[in-house]
PDB file of C-alpha atoms in Angstrom:
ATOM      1  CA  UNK U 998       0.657   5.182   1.587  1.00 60.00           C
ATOM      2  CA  UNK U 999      -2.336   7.923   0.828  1.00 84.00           C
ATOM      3  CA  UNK U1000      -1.954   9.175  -2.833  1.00 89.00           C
ATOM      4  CA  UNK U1001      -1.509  12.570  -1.587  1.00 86.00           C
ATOM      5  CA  UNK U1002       1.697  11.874   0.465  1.00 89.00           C
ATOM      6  CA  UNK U1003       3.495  10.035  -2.561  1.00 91.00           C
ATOM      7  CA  UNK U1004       2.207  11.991  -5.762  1.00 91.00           C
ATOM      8  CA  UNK U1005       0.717  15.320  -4.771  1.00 90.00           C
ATOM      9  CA  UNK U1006       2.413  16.626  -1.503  1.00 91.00           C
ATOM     10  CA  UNK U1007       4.370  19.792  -2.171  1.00 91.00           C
ATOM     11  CA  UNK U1008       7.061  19.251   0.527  1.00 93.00           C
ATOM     12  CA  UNK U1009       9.415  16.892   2.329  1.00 94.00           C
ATOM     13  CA  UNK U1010       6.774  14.909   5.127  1.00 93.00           C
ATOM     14  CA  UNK U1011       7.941  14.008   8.020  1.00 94.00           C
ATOM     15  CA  UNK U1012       5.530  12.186  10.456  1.00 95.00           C
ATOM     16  CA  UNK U1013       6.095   9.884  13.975  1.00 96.00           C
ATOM     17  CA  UNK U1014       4.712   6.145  13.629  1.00 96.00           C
ATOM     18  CA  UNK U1015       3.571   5.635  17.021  1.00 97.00           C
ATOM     19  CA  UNK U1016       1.627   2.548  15.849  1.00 95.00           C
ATOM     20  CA  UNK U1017       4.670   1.054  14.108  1.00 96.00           C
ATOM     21  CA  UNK U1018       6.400   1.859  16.771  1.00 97.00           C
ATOM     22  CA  UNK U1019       4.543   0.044  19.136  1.00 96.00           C
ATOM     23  CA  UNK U1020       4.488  -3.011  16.951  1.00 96.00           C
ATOM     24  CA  UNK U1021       8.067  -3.670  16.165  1.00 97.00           C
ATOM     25  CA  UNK U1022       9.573  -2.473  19.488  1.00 96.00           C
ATOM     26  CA  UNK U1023      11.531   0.338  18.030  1.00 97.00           C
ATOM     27  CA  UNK U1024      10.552   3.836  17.106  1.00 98.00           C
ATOM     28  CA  UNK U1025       9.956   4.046  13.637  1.00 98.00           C
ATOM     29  CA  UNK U1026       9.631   7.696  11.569  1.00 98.00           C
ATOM     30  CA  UNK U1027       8.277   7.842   7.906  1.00 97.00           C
ATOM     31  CA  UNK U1028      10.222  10.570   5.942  1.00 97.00           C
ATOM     32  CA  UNK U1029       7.997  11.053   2.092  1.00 97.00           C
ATOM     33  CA  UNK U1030       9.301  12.925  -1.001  1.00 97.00           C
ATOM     34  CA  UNK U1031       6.335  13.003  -3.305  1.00 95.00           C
ATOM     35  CA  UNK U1032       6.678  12.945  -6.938  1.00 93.00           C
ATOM     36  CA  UNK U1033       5.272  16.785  -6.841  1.00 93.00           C
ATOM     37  CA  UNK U1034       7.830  17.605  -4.551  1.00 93.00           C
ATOM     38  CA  UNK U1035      11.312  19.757  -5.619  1.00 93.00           C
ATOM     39  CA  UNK U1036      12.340  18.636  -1.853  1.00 96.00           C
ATOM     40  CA  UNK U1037      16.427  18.216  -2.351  1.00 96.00           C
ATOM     41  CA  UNK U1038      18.673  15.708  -1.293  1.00 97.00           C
ATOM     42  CA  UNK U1039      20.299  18.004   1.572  1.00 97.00           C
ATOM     43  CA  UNK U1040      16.488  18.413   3.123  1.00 97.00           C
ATOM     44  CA  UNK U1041      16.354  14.740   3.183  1.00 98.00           C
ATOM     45  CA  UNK U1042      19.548  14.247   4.292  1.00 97.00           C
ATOM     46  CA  UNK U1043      19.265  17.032   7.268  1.00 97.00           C
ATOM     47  CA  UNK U1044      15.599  15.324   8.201  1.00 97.00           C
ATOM     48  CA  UNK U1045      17.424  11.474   8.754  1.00 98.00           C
ATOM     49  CA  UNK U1046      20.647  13.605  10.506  1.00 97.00           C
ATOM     50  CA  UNK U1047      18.043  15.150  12.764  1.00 97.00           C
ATOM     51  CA  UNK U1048      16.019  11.724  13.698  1.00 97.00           C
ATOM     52  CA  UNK U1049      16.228  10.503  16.832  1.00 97.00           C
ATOM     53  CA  UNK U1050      13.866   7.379  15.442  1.00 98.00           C
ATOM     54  CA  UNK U1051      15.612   3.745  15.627  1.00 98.00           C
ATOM     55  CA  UNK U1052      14.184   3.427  12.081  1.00 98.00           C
ATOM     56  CA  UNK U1053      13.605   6.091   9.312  1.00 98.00           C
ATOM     57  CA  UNK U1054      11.484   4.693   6.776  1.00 98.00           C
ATOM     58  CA  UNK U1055      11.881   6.807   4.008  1.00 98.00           C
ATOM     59  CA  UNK U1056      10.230   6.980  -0.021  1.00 97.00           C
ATOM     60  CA  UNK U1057      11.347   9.078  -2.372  1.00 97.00           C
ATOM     61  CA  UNK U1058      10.659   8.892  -6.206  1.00 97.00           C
ATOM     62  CA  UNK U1059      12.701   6.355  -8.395  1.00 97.00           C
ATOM     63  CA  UNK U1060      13.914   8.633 -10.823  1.00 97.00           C
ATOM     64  CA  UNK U1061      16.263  10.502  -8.064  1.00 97.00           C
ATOM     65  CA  UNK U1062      18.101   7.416  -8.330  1.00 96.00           C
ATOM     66  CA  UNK U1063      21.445   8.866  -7.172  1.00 97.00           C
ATOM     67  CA  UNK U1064      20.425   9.616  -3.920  1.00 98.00           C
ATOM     68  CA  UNK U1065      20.818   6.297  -2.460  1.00 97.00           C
ATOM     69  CA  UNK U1066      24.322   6.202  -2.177  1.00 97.00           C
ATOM     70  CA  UNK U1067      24.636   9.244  -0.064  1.00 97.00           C
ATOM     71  CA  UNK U1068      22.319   7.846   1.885  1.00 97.00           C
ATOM     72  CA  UNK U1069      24.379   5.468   3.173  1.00 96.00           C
ATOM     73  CA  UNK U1070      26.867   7.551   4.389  1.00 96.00           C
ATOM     74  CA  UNK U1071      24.573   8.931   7.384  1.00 96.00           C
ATOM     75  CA  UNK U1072      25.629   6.822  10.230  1.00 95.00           C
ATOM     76  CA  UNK U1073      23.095   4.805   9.886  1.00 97.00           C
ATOM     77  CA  UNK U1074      22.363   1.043   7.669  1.00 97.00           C
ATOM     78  CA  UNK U1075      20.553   1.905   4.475  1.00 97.00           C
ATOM     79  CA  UNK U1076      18.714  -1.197   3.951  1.00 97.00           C
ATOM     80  CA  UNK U1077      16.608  -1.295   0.263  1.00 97.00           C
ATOM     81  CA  UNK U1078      12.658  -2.433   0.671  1.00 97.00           C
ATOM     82  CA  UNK U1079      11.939  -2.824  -2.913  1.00 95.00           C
ATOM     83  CA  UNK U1080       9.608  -0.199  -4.643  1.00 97.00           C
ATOM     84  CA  UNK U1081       6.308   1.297  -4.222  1.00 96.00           C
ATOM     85  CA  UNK U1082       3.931   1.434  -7.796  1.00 97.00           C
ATOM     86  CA  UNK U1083       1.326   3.573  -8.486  1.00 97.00           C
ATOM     87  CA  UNK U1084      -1.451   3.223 -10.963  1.00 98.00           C
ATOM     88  CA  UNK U1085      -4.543   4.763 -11.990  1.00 98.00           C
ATOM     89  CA  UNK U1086      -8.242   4.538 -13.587  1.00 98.00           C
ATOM     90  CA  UNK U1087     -10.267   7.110 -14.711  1.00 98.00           C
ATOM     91  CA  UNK U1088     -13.587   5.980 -13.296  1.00 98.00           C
ATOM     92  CA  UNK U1089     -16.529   4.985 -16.299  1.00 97.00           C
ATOM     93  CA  UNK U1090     -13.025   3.323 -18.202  1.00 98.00           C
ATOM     94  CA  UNK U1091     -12.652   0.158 -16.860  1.00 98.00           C
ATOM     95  CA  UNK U1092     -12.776  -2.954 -18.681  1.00 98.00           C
ATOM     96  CA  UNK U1093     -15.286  -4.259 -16.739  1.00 96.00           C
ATOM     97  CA  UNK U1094     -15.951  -8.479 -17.030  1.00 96.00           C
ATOM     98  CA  UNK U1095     -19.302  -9.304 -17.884  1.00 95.00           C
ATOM     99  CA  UNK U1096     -21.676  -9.357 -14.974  1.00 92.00           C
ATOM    100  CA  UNK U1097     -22.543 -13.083 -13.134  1.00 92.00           C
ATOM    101  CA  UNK U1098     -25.312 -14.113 -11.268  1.00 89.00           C
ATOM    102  CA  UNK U1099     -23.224 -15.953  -8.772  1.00 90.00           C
ATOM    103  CA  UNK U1100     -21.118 -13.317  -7.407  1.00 93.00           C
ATOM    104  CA  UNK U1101     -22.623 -10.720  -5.224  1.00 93.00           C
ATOM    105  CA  UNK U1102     -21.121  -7.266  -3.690  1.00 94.00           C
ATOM    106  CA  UNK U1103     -21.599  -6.354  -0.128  1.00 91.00           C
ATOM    107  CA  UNK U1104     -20.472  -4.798   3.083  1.00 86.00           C
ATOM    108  CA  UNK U1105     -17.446  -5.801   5.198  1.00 81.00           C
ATOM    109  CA  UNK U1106     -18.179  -8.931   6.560  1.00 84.00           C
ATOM    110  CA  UNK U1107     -17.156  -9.467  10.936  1.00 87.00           C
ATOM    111  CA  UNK U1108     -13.984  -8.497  11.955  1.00 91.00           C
ATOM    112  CA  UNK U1109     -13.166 -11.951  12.783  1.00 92.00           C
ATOM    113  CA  UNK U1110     -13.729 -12.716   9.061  1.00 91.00           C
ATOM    114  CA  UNK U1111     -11.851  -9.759   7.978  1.00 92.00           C
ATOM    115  CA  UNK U1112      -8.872 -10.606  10.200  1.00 94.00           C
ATOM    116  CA  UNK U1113      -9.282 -14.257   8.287  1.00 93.00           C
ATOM    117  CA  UNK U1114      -8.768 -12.721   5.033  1.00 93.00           C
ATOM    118  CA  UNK U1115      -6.058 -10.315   5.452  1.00 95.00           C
ATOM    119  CA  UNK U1116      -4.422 -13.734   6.726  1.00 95.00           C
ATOM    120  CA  UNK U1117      -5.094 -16.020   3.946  1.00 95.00           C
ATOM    121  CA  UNK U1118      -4.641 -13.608   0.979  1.00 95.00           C
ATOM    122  CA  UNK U1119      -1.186 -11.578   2.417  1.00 95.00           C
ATOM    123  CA  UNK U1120      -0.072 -13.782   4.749  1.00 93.00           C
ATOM    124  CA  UNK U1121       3.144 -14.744   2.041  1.00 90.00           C
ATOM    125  CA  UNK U1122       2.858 -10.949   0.672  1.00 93.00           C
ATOM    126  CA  UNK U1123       6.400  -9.672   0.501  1.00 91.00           C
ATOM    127  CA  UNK U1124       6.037  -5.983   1.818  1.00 95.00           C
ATOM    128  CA  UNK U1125       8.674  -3.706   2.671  1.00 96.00           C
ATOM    129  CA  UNK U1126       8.624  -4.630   6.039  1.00 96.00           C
ATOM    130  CA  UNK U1127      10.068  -7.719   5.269  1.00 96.00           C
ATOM    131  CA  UNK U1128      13.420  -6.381   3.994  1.00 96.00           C
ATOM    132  CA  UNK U1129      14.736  -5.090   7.516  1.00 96.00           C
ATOM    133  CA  UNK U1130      15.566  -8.108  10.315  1.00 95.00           C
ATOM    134  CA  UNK U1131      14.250  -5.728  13.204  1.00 96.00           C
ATOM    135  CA  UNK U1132      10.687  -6.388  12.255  1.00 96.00           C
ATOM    136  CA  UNK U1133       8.996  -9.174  12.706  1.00 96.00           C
ATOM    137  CA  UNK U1134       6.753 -10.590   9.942  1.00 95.00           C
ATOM    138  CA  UNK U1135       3.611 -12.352  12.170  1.00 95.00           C
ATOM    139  CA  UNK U1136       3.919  -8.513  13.283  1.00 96.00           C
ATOM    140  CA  UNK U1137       3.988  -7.044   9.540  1.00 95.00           C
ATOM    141  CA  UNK U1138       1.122  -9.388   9.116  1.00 95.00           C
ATOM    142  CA  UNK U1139      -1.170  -8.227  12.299  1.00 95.00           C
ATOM    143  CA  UNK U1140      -0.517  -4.383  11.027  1.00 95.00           C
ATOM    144  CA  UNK U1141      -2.763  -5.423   7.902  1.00 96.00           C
ATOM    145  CA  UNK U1142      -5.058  -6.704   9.709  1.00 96.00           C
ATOM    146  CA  UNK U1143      -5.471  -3.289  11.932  1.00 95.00           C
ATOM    147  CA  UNK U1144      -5.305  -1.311   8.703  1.00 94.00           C
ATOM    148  CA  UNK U1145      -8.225  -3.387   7.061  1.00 95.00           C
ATOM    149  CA  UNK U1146     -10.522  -2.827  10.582  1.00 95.00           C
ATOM    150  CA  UNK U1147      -9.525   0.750  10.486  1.00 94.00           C
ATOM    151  CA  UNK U1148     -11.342   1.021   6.788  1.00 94.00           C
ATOM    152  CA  UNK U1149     -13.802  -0.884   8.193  1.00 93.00           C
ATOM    153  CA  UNK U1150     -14.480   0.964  11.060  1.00 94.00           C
ATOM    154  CA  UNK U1151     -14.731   3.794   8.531  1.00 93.00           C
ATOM    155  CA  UNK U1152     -17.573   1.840   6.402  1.00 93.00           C
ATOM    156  CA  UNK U1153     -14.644   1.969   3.451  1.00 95.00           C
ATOM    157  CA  UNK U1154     -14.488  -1.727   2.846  1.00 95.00           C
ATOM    158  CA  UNK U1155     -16.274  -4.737   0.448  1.00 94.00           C
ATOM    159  CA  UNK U1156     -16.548  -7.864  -0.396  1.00 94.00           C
ATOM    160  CA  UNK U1157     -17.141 -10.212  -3.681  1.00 95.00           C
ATOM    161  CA  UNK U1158     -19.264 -13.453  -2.167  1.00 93.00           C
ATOM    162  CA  UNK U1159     -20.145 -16.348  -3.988  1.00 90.00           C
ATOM    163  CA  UNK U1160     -23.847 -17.664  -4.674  1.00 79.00           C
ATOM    164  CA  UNK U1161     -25.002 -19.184  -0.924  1.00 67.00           C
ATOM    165  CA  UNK U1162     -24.041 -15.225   0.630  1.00 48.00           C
ATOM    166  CA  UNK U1163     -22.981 -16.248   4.003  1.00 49.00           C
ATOM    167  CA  UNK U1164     -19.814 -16.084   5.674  1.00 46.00           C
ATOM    168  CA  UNK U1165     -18.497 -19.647   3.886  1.00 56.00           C
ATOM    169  CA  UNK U1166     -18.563 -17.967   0.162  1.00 86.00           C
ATOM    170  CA  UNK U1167     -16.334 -15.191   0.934  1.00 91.00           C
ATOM    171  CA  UNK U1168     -14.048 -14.927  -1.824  1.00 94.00           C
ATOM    172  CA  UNK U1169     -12.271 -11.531  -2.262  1.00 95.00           C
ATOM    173  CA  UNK U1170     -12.501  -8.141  -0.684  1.00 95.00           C
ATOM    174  CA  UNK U1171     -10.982  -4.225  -0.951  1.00 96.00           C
ATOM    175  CA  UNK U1172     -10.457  -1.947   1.765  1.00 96.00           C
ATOM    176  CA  UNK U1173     -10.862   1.968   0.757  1.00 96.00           C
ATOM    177  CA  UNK U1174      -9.713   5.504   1.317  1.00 95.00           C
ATOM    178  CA  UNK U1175     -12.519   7.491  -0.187  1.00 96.00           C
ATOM    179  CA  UNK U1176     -12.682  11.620  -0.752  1.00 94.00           C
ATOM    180  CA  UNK U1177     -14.745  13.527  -2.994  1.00 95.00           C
ATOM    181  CA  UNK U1178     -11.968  12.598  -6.050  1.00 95.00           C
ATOM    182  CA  UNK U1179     -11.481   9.368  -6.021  1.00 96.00           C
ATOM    183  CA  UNK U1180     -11.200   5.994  -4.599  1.00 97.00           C
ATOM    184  CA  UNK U1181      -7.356   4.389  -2.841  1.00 97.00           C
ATOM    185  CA  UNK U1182      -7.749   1.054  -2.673  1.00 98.00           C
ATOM    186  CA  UNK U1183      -5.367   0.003   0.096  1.00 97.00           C
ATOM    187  CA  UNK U1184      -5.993  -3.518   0.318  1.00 96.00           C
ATOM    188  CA  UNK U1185      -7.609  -5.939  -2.049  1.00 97.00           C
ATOM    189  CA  UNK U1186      -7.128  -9.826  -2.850  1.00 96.00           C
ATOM    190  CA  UNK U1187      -8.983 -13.017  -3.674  1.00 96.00           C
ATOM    191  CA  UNK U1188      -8.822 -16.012  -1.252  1.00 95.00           C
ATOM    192  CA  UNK U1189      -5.977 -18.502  -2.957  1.00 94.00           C
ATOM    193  CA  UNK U1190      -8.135 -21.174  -2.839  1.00 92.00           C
ATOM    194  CA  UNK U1191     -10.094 -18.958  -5.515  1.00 93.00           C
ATOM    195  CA  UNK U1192      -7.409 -17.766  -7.454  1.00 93.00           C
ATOM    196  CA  UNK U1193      -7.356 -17.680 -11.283  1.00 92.00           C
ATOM    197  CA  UNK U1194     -10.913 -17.582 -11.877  1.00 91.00           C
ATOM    198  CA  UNK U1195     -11.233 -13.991 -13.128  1.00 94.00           C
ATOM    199  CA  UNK U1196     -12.692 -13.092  -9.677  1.00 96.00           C
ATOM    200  CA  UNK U1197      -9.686 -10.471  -9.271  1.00 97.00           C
ATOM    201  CA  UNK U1198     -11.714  -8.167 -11.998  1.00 98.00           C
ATOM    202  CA  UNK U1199     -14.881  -8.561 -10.638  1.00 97.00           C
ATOM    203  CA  UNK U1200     -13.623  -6.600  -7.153  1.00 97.00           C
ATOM    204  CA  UNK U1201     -12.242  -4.015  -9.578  1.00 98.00           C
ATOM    205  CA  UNK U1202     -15.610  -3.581 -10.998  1.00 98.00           C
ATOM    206  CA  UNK U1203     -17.148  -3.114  -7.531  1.00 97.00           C
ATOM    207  CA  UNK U1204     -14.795  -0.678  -6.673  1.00 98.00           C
ATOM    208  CA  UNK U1205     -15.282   1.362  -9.655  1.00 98.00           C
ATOM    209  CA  UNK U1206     -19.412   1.080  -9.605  1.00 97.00           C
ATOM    210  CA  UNK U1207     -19.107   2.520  -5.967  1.00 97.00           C
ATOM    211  CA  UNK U1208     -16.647   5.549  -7.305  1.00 98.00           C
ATOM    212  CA  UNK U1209     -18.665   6.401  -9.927  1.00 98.00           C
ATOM    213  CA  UNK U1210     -22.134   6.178  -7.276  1.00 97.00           C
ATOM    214  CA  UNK U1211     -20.201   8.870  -5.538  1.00 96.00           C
ATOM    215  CA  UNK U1212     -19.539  10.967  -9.008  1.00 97.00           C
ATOM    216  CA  UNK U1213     -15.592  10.765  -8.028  1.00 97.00           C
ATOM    217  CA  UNK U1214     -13.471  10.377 -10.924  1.00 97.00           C
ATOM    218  CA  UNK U1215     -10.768   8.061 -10.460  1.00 98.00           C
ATOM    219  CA  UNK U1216      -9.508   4.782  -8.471  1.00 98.00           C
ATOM    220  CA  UNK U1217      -5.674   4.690  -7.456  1.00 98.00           C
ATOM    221  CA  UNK U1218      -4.297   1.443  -6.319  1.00 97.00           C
ATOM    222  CA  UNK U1219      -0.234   0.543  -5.491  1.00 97.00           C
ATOM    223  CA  UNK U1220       2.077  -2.242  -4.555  1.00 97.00           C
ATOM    224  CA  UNK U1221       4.942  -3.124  -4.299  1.00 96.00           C
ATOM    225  CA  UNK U1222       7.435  -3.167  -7.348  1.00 96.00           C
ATOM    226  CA  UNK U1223       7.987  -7.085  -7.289  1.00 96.00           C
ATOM    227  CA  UNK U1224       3.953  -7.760  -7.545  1.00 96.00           C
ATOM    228  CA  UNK U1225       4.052  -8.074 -11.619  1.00 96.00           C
ATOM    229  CA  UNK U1226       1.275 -10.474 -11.035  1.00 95.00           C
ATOM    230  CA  UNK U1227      -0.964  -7.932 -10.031  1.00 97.00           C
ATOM    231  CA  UNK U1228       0.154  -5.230 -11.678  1.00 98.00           C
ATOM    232  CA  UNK U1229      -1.156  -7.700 -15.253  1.00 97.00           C
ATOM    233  CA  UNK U1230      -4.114  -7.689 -13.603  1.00 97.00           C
ATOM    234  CA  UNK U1231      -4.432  -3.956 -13.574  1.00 98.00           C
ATOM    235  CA  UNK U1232      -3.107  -3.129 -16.884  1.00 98.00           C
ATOM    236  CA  UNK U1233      -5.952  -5.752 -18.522  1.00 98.00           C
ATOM    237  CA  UNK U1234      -8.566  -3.935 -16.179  1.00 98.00           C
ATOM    238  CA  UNK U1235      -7.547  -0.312 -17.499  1.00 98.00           C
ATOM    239  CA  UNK U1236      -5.286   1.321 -15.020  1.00 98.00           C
ATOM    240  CA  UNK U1237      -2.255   3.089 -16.262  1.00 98.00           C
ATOM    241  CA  UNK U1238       0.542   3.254 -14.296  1.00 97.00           C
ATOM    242  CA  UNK U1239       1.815   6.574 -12.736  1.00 97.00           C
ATOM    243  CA  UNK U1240       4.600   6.739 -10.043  1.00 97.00           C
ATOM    244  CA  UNK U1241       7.383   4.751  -8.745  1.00 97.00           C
ATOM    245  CA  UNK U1242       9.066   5.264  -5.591  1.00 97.00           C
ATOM    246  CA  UNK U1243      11.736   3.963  -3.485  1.00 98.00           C
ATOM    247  CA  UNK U1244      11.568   2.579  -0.056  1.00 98.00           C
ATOM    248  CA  UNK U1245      14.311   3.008   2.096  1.00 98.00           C
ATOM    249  CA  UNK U1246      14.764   1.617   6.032  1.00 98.00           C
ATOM    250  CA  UNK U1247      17.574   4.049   7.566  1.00 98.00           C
ATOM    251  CA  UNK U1248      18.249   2.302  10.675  1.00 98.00           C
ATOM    252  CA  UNK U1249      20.339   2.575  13.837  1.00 96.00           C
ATOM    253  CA  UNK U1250      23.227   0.389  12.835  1.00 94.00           C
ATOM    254  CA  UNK U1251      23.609  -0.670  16.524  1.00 94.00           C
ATOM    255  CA  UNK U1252      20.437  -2.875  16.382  1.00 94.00           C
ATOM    256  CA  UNK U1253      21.370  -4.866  13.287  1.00 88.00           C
ATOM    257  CA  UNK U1254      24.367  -5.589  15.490  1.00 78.00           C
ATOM    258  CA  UNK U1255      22.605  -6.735  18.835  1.00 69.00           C
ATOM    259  CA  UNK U1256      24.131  -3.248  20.411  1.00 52.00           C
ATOM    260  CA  UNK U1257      21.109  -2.298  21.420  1.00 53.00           C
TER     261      UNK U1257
END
């Protein structure tokens, strides 16, 4: 989710997922408490009342850990989808690898090839989605795919190729939210079959050369809470992290019970 829903927001967001929606079969609502947000439990709790959504996908920060039990109490299944971890870089900080000759930074590649990557690097990625038996996860998986050819569409995407430069050496790439602040990396991953060569770093560097081009001042990047791997990754590059916040799927208890 945009950095600005999750950490900056001042108040309780409430927003229709049509595309979700569409995808899973059910209509899905995403309710947001931001860590800048004094939003209390009874808003929240009036907000899910209020839904008529089939699912109420709902974040809220970590350290309001008490409010999960109430939640359960709605009427509807309160199903937990892990945790959603923020970090941050001040741009010009990094700890940038040394530059190599066989690696080169460019545009998105073809959408085809795009659609190929989300598929090979997430395809086993255990998002939130995954927690709640309604949605299906070849479905979970095509969503990524239409968020990475959104960014795309939106010239906010790169890739990290290897020495030959055509479609064949593809070997990592980072889709982007961009304003005049800073840099969201959304997506970002190396091919497995490249895995644990250090190439990880070298997309972090692109990212952060193209921030500081643009005189913004930071890169923000998140997962989810389970991803230690990656959050190493981030800690050795420079990031700090920032925010933690829940993920909860409030959902019709009828469907998880083939009532319809």
């Amino acid at each position: 989710m945009a950095w600005h829903d999750v950490i900056e927001a001042p108040t309780l967001r409430a927003q229709e997922s049509p595309l979700e929606s569409a995808r899973f079969g059910c209509s899905v609502e995403r309710l947001t408490v931001s860590a800048a947000s004094e939003t209390p439990l009874v808003a929240v709790r009036e907000a899910i009342l209020g839904s008529t959504a089939d699912v109420v996908i709902l974040r809220y920060p970590a350290e309001r850990i008490g409010w999960f039990a109430p939640l359960t109490g709605l009427g509807r299944t309160a199903v937990f989808a892990d945790s959603l971890v923020y970090w941050r870089l001040s741009a010009g900080r990094g700890r940038a690898p040394a530059p190599s000759h066989e690696l080169s930074v460019t545009a998105a590649p073809g959408i085809a090839a795009v659609e190929a990557l989300v598929a090979d690097i997430f395809s086993a990625y255990g998002c939130h989605y995954l927690a709640n038996p309604l949605f299906d996860p070849a479905q979970a998986l095509a969503g990524y795919q239409e968020w990475a050819l959104r960014s795309v569409a939106e010239d906010g995407c790169l890739a990290l190729r290897g020495p030959d430069g055509n479609g064949s050496s593809l070997l990592a790439f980072a889709t982007l939210d961009e304003d005049a602040d800073r840099s969201e990396i959304l997506l970002a991953g190396v091919v497995p079959a490249q895995q644990g060569r250090g190439l990880y770093a070298h997309l972090l560097k692109a990212v952060e050369d193209r921030t500081l081009a643009r005189d913004a001042r930071e890169v923000v990047i998140s997962t989810q809470g389970h991803n230690t791997r990656v959050q190493r990754a981030w800690a050795r590059y420079g990031f700090e992290p920032v925010q933690t916040l829940l993920t909860v799927h409030l959902v019709r208890s009828p469907l998880l019970h083939g009532q319809g």
